[in-house]
Coordinates of C-alpha atoms and ligand atoms in Angstrom, one line a residue:
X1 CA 69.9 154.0 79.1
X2 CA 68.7 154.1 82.8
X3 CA 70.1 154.9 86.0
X4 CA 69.7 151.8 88.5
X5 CA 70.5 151.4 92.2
X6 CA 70.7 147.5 93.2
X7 CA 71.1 146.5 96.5
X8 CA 73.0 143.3 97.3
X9 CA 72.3 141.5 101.0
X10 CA 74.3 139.7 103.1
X11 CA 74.3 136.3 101.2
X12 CA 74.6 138.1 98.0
X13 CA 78.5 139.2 99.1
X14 CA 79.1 136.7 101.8
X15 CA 82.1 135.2 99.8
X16 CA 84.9 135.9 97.4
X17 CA 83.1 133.9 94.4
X18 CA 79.8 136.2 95.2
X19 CA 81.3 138.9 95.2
X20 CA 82.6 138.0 91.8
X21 CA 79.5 137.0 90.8
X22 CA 78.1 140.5 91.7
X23 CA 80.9 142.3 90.0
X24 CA 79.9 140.2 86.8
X25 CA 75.9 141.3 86.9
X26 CA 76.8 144.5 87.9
X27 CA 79.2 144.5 84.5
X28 CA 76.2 143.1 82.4
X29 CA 73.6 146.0 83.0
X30 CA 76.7 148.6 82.3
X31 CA 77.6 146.9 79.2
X32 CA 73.8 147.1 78.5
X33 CA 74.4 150.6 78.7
X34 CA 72.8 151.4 82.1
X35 CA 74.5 153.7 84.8
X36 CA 75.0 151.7 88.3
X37 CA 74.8 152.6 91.6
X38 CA 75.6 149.5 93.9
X39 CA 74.7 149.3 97.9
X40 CA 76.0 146.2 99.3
X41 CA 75.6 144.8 102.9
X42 CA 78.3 143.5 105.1
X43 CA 79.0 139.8 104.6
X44 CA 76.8 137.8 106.2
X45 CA 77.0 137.0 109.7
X46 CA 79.0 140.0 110.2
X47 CA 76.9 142.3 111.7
X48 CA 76.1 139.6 113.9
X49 CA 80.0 138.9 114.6
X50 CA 80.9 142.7 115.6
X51 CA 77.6 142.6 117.9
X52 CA 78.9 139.9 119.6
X53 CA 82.1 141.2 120.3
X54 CA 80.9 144.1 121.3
X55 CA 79.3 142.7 123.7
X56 CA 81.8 140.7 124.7
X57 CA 83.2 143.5 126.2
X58 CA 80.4 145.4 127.5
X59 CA 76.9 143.8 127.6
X60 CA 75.0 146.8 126.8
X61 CA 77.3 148.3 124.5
X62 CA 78.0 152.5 124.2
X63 CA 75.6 153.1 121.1
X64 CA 77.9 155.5 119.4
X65 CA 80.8 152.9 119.4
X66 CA 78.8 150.3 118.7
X67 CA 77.4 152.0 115.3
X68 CA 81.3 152.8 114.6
X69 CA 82.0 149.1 114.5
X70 CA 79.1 147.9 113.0
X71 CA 80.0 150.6 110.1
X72 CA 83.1 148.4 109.5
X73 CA 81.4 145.2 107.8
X74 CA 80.0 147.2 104.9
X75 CA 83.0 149.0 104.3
X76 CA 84.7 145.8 103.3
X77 CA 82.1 144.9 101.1
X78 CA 82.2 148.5 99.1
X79 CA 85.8 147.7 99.2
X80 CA 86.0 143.9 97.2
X81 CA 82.9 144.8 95.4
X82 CA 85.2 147.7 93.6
X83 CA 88.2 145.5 93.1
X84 CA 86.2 142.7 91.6
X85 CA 84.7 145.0 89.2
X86 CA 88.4 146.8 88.5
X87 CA 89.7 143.1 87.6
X88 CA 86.8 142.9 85.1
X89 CA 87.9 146.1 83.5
X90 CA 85.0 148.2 84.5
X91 CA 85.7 151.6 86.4
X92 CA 84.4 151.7 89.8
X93 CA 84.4 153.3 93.1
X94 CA 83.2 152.7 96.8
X95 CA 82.1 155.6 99.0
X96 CA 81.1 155.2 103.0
X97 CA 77.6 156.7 103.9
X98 CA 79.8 159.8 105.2
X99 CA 81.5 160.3 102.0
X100 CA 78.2 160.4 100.1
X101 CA 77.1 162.4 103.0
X102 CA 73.9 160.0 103.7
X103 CA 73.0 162.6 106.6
X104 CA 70.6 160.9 109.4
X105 CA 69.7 162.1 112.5
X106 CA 71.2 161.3 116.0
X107 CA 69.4 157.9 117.1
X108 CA 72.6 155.8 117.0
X109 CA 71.8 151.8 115.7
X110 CA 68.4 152.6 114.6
X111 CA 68.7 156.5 113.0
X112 CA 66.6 157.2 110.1
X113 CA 68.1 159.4 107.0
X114 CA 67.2 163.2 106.1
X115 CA 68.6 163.8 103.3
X116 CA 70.9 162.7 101.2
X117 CA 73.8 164.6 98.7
X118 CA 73.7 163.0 95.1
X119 CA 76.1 165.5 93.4
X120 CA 79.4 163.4 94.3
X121 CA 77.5 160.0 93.2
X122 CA 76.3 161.9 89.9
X123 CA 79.9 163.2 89.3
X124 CA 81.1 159.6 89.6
X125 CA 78.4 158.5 87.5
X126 CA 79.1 161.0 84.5
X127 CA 82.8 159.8 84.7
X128 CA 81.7 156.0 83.7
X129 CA 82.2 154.3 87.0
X130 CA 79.5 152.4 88.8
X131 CA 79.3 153.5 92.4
X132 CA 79.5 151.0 95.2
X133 CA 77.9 152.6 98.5
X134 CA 78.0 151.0 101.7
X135 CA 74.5 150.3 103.0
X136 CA 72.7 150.9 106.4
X137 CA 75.3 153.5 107.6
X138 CA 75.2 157.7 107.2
X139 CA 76.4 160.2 109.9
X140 CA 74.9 162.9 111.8
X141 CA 75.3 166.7 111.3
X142 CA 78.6 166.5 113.7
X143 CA 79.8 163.4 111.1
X144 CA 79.4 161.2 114.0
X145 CA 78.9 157.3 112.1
X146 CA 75.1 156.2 112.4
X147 CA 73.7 152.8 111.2
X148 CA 69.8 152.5 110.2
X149 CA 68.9 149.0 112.4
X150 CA 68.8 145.7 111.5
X151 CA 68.6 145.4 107.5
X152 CA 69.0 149.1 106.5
X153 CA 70.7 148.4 103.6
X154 CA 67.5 148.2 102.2
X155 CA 66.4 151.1 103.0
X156 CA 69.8 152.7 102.1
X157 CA 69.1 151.4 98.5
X158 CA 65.5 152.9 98.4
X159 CA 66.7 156.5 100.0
X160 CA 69.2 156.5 97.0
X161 CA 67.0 155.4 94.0
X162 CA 64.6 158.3 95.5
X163 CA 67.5 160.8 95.5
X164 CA 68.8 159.8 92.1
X165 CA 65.1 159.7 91.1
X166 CA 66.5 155.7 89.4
X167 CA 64.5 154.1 87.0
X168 CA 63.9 151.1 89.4
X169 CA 65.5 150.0 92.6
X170 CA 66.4 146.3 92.7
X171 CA 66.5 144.5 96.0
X172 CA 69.0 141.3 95.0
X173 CA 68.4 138.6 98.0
X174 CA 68.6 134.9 98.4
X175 CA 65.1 133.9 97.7
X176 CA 63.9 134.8 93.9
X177 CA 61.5 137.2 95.4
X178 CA 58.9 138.1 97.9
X179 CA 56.8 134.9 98.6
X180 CA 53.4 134.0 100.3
X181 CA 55.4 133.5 103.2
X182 CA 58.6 132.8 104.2
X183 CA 59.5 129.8 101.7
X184 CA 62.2 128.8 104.5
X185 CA 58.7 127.8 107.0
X186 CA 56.5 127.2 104.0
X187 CA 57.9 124.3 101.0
X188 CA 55.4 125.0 98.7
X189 CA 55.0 129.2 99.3
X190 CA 54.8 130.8 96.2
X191 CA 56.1 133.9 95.0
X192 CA 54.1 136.7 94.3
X193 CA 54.8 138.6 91.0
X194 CA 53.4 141.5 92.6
X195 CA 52.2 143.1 95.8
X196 CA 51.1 146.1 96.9
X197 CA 53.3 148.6 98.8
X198 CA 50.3 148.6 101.2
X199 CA 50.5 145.2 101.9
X200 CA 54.5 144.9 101.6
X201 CA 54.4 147.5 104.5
X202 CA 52.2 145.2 107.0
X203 CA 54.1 141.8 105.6
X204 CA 57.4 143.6 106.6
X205 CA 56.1 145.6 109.8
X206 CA 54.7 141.9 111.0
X207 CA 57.3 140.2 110.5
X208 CA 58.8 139.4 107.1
X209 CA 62.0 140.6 106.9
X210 CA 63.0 140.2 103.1
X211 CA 62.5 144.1 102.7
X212 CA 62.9 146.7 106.0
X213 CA 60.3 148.1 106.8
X214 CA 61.6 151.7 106.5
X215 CA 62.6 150.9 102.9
X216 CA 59.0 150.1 101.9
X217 CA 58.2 153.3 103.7
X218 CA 60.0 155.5 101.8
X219 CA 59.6 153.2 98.3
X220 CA 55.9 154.0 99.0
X221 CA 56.3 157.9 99.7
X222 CA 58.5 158.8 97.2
X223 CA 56.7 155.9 94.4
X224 CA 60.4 154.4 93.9
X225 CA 59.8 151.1 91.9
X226 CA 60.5 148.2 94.1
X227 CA 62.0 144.8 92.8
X228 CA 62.9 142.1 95.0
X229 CA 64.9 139.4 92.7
X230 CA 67.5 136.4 93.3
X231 CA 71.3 137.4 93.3
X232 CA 72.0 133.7 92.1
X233 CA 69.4 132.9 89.4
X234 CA 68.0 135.1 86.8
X235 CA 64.2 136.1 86.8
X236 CA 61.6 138.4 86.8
X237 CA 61.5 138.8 90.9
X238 CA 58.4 140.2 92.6
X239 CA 57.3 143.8 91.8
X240 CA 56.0 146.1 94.6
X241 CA 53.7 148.0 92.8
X242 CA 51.0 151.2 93.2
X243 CA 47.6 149.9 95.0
X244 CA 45.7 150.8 91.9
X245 CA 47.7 148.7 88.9
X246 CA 46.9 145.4 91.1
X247 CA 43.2 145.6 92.9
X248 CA 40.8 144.8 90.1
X249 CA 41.1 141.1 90.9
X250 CA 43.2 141.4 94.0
X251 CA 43.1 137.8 96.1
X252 CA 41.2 138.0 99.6
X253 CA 45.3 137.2 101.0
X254 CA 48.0 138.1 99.9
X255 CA 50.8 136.8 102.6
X256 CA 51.7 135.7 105.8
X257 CA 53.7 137.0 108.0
X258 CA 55.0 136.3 111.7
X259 CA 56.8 137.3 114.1
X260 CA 58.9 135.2 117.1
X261 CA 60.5 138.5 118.5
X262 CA 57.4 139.2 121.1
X263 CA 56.7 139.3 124.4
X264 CA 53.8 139.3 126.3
X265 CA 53.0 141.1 129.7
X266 CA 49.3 140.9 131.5
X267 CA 48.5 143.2 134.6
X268 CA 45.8 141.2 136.1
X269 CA 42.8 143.0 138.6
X270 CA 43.8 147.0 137.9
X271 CA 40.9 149.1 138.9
X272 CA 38.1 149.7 136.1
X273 CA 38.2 153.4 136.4
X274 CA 39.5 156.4 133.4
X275 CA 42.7 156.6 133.2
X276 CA 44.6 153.2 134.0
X277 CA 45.8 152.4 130.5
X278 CA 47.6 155.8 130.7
X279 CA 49.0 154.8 133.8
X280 CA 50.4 151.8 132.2
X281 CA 51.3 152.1 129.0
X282 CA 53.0 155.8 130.0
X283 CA 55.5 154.7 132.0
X284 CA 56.6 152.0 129.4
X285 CA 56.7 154.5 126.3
X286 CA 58.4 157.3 128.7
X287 CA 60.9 154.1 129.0
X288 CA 61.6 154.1 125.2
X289 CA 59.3 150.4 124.9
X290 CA 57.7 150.1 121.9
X291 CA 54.4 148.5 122.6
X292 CA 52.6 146.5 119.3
X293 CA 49.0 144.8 120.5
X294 CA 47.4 146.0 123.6
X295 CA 44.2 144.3 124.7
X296 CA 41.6 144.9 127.2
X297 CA 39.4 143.0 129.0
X298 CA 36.2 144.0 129.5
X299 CA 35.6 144.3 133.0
X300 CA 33.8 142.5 135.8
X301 CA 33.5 143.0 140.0
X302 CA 34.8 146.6 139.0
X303 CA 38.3 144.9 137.5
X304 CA 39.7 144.7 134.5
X305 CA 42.9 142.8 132.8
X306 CA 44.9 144.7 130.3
X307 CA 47.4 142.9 127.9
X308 CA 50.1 143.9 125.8
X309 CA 53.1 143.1 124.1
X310 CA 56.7 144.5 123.5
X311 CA 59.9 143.3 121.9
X312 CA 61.2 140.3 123.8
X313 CA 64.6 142.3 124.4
X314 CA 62.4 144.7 126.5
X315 CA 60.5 142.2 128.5
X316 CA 62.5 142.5 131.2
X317 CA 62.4 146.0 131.4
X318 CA 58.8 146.5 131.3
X319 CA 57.7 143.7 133.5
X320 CA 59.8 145.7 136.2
X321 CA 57.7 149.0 135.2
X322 CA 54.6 146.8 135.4
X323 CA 55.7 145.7 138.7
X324 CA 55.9 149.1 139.9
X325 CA 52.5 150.6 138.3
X326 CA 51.2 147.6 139.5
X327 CA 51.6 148.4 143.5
X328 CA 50.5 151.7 143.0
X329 CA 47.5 150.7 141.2
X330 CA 46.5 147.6 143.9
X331 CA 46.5 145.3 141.1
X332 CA 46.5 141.4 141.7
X333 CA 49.1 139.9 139.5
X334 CA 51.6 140.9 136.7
X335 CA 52.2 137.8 134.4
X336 CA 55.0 137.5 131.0
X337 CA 55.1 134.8 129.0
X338 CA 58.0 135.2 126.2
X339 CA 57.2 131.5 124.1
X340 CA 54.4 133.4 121.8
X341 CA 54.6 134.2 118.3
X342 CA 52.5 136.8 116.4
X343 CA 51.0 135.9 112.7
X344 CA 49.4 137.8 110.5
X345 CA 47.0 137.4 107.1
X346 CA 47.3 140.5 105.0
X347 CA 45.5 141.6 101.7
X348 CA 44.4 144.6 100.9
X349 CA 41.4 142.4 99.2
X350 CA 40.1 141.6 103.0
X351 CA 38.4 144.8 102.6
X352 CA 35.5 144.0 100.3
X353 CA 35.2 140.3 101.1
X354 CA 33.3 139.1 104.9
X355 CA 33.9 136.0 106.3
X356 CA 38.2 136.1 106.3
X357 CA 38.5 136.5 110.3
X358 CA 36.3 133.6 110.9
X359 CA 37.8 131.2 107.9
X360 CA 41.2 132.4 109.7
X361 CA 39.9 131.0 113.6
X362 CA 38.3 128.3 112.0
X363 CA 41.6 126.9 110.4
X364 CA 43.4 127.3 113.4
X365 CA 40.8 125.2 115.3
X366 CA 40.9 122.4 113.9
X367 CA 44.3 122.2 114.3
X368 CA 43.6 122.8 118.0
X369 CA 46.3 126.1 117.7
X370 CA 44.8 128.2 120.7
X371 CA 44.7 131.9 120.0
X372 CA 45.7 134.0 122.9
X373 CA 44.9 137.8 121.4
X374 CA 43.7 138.9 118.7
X375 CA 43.8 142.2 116.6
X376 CA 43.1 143.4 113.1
X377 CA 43.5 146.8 110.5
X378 CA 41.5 146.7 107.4
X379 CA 44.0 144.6 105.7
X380 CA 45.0 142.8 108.0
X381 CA 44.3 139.8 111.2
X382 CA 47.1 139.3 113.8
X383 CA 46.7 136.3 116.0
X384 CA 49.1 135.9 119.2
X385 CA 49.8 132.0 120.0
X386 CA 52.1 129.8 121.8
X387 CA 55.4 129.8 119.9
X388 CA 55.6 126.2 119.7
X389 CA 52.3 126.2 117.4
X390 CA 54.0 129.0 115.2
X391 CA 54.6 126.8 112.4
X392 CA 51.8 124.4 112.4
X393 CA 49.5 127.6 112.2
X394 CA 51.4 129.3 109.5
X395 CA 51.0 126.1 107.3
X396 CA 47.8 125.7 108.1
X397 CA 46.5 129.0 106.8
X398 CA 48.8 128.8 103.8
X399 CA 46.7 125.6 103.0
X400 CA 43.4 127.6 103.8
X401 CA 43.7 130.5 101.5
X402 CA 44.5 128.3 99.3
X403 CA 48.0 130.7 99.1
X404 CA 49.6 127.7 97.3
X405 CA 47.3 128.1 93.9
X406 CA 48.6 130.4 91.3
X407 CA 45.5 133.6 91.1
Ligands
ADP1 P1 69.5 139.9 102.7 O1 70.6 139.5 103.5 O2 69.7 139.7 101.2 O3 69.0 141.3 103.0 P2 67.4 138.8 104.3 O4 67.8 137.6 105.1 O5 67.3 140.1 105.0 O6 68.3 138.9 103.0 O7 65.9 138.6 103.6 C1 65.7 137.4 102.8 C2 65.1 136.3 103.7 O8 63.8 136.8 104.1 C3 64.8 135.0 102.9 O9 65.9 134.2 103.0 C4 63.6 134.5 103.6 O10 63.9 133.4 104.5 C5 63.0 135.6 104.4 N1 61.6 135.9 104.2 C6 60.7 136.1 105.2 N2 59.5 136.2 104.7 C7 59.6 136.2 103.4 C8 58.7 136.3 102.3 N3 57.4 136.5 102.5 N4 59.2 136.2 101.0 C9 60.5 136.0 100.8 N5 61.4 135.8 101.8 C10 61.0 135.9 103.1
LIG2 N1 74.5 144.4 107.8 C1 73.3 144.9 108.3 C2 72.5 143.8 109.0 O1 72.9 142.7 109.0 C3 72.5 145.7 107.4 C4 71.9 144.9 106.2 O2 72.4 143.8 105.9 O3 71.0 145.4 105.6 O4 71.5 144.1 109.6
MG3 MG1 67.8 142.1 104.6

């Protein structure tokens, strides 16, 4: 007898007959004698309908508002999810994130959790019901509603496991687990039984977007274990798992992942003298820009370029900053360029094997994919290219590394 928390995405619940179908798994692990909690997303498309209404009425909607309608979708879920299991004859009950009291802190539509109360789920728990809890939402200390960003569910899931100290935490999706890359670019990716939480962090913080980043995060910190596994088929799902259970024969490359959410910005003839990148990059961060590669020239007739890129939302923002810096700084030229797409190799193997960078530029050349920037960690190589090469490059490296060949 175990206590599990399983997570069920948008695609998961997206219909009466999945919802049904959830309510049935859910039944099968309590009849197996396991206690339940449940944290279901809103149905899909959604999140994505109340954002557009929102901004239907105001373009850059009122964050606090926003958060209070964006609540709305998993509360419906919680809702059905509990009915479908009370038609089955199995006691259940749905709580908000305020009624758990999933306490966050104030950063409306992207806050992250503090702490989180477990007594009322454990009292539910010792009274036979499964617990349905609506994902990606908690409140502040004044109750005002929060929501956790794009695909916090996830990390609602993992924040809950952690506080319940569950035996596992399963991550129920459409795809039958986390893949070489995304199977939806790639036909023949292949899914990985395992993967690091190392390398899960940099496959979600690059781009993959099966798991949140945050919930990796925390899976990592707090050593939840991590199972991503199909909602519609039954199998053994890919296990994120400690560094040192997996190494020994760890593949050079693990993944890909990649990214069309970037922008880039260039500030072209800025004097070569201390202090410039401060005087860039300051007045973009003091703006609330998250900047991801920076790259500098190196410089010639006393000049220097400096290159970065931000979330394509922002490049409007910050080419206006840049503009301004700019001026002050007598620089020639600002240029932007939003068609680019970031990808990344990551294995944590790339540390003890040479020769991965230039097997990487050498696959992308002969298929004549030009790389724009380049930057790398010790598990991983990110390559910025023109957008429209995105998916030509991915396959190409898939075929490469050989990711396609069981290890
Ligand atoms: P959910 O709604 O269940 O949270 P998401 O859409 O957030 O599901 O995440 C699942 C999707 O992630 C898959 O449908 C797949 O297209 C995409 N994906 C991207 N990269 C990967 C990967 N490496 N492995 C598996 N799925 C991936
Ligand atoms: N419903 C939210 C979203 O679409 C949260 C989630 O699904 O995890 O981003
Ligand atoms: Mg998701």
């Amino acid at each position: 007898m175990a206590l599990i928390v399983q997570k069920y995405g948008g695609t998961s619940v997206g219909s009466v007959e999945r919802i049904q179908a959830v309510a049935a798994r859910v039944q099968r692990w309590r009849n197996d004698g396991h206690d339940v909690v449940v944290v279901v997303s809103a149905m899909s498309g959604e999140t994505n309908r109340l954002i557009a209404l929102a901004e239907e009425i105001q373009p850059e909607p009122t964050a606090r508002e926003l958060d209070v309608l964006l609540s709305t979708g998993e509360q419906v879920t919680t809702a059905l999810l509990s009915m479908a299991l009370h038609s089955l004859g199995c006691s259940a009950v749905s709580l908000n994130g305020g009624q758990v009291r999933v306490l966050t802190d104030t950063a409306h539509t992207k806050a992250r959790i503090k702490s989180i109360d477990k007594e009322r789920i454990q009292s539910h728990l010792q009274q036979g019901a499964v617990v349905v809890v609506a994902g990606f939402q908690g409140v502040d200390q004044d109750n005002n509603i929060t929501t956790l960003g794009r695909g916090g569910s996830d990390t609602t899931a993992v924040a809950l496991a952690a506080a319940l100290s569950a035996s596992e935490c399963q991550i129920y999706t459409d795809v039958d687990g986390v893949y070489t890359t995304d199977p939806r670019v790639v036909g023949n990716a292949r899914r990985l039984d395992k993967i690091t939480f190392e390398e899960m962090l940099e496959m979600s913080s690059l781009g993959s977007k099966v798991l949140q980043i945050r919930a990796v995060e925390f899976a990592g910190k707090y050593a939840v274990p991590l199972r991503v596994l199909s909602s519609f088929e039954e199998g053994p799902g890919t296990l994120i798992t400690l560094e040192d259970e997996s190494t020994v024969e760890a593949p050079v490359i693990s993944g890909i992942a990649f990214n069309r959410d970037e922008a880039k910005l260039t500030v072209v003839g800025i004097p070569d003298i201390p202090g410039v990148a401060y005087r860039i990059l300051g007045p973009i961060s003091d703006a609330n820009i998250e900047v991801d590669v920076i790259v500098q020239n190196v410089a010639e007739d006393n000049t220097t370029d400096l290159t970065f890129t931000v979330h394509r939302n922002d490049m409007a923002r910050a080419a206006e900053i840049l503009q301004n810096t700019a001026e002050q700084l007598g620089a020639s030229e600002v240029r932007t360029d939003d068609k680019i797409a970031k990808l990344s190799i990551v294995g944590v193997g790339m540390r003890s094997h040479a020769g991965v960078a230039s097997k990487m530029f050498g696959a992308l050349a002969q298929d004549n994919v030009n790389i724009q920037l380049i930057t790398t960690s010790e598990i991983k190589i990110s390559v910025v290219v023109d957008e429209k090469f995105l998916e030509l490059a991915v396959r190409s490296l898939h075929e490469a590394f050989e990711l396609d060949q069981a290890v």
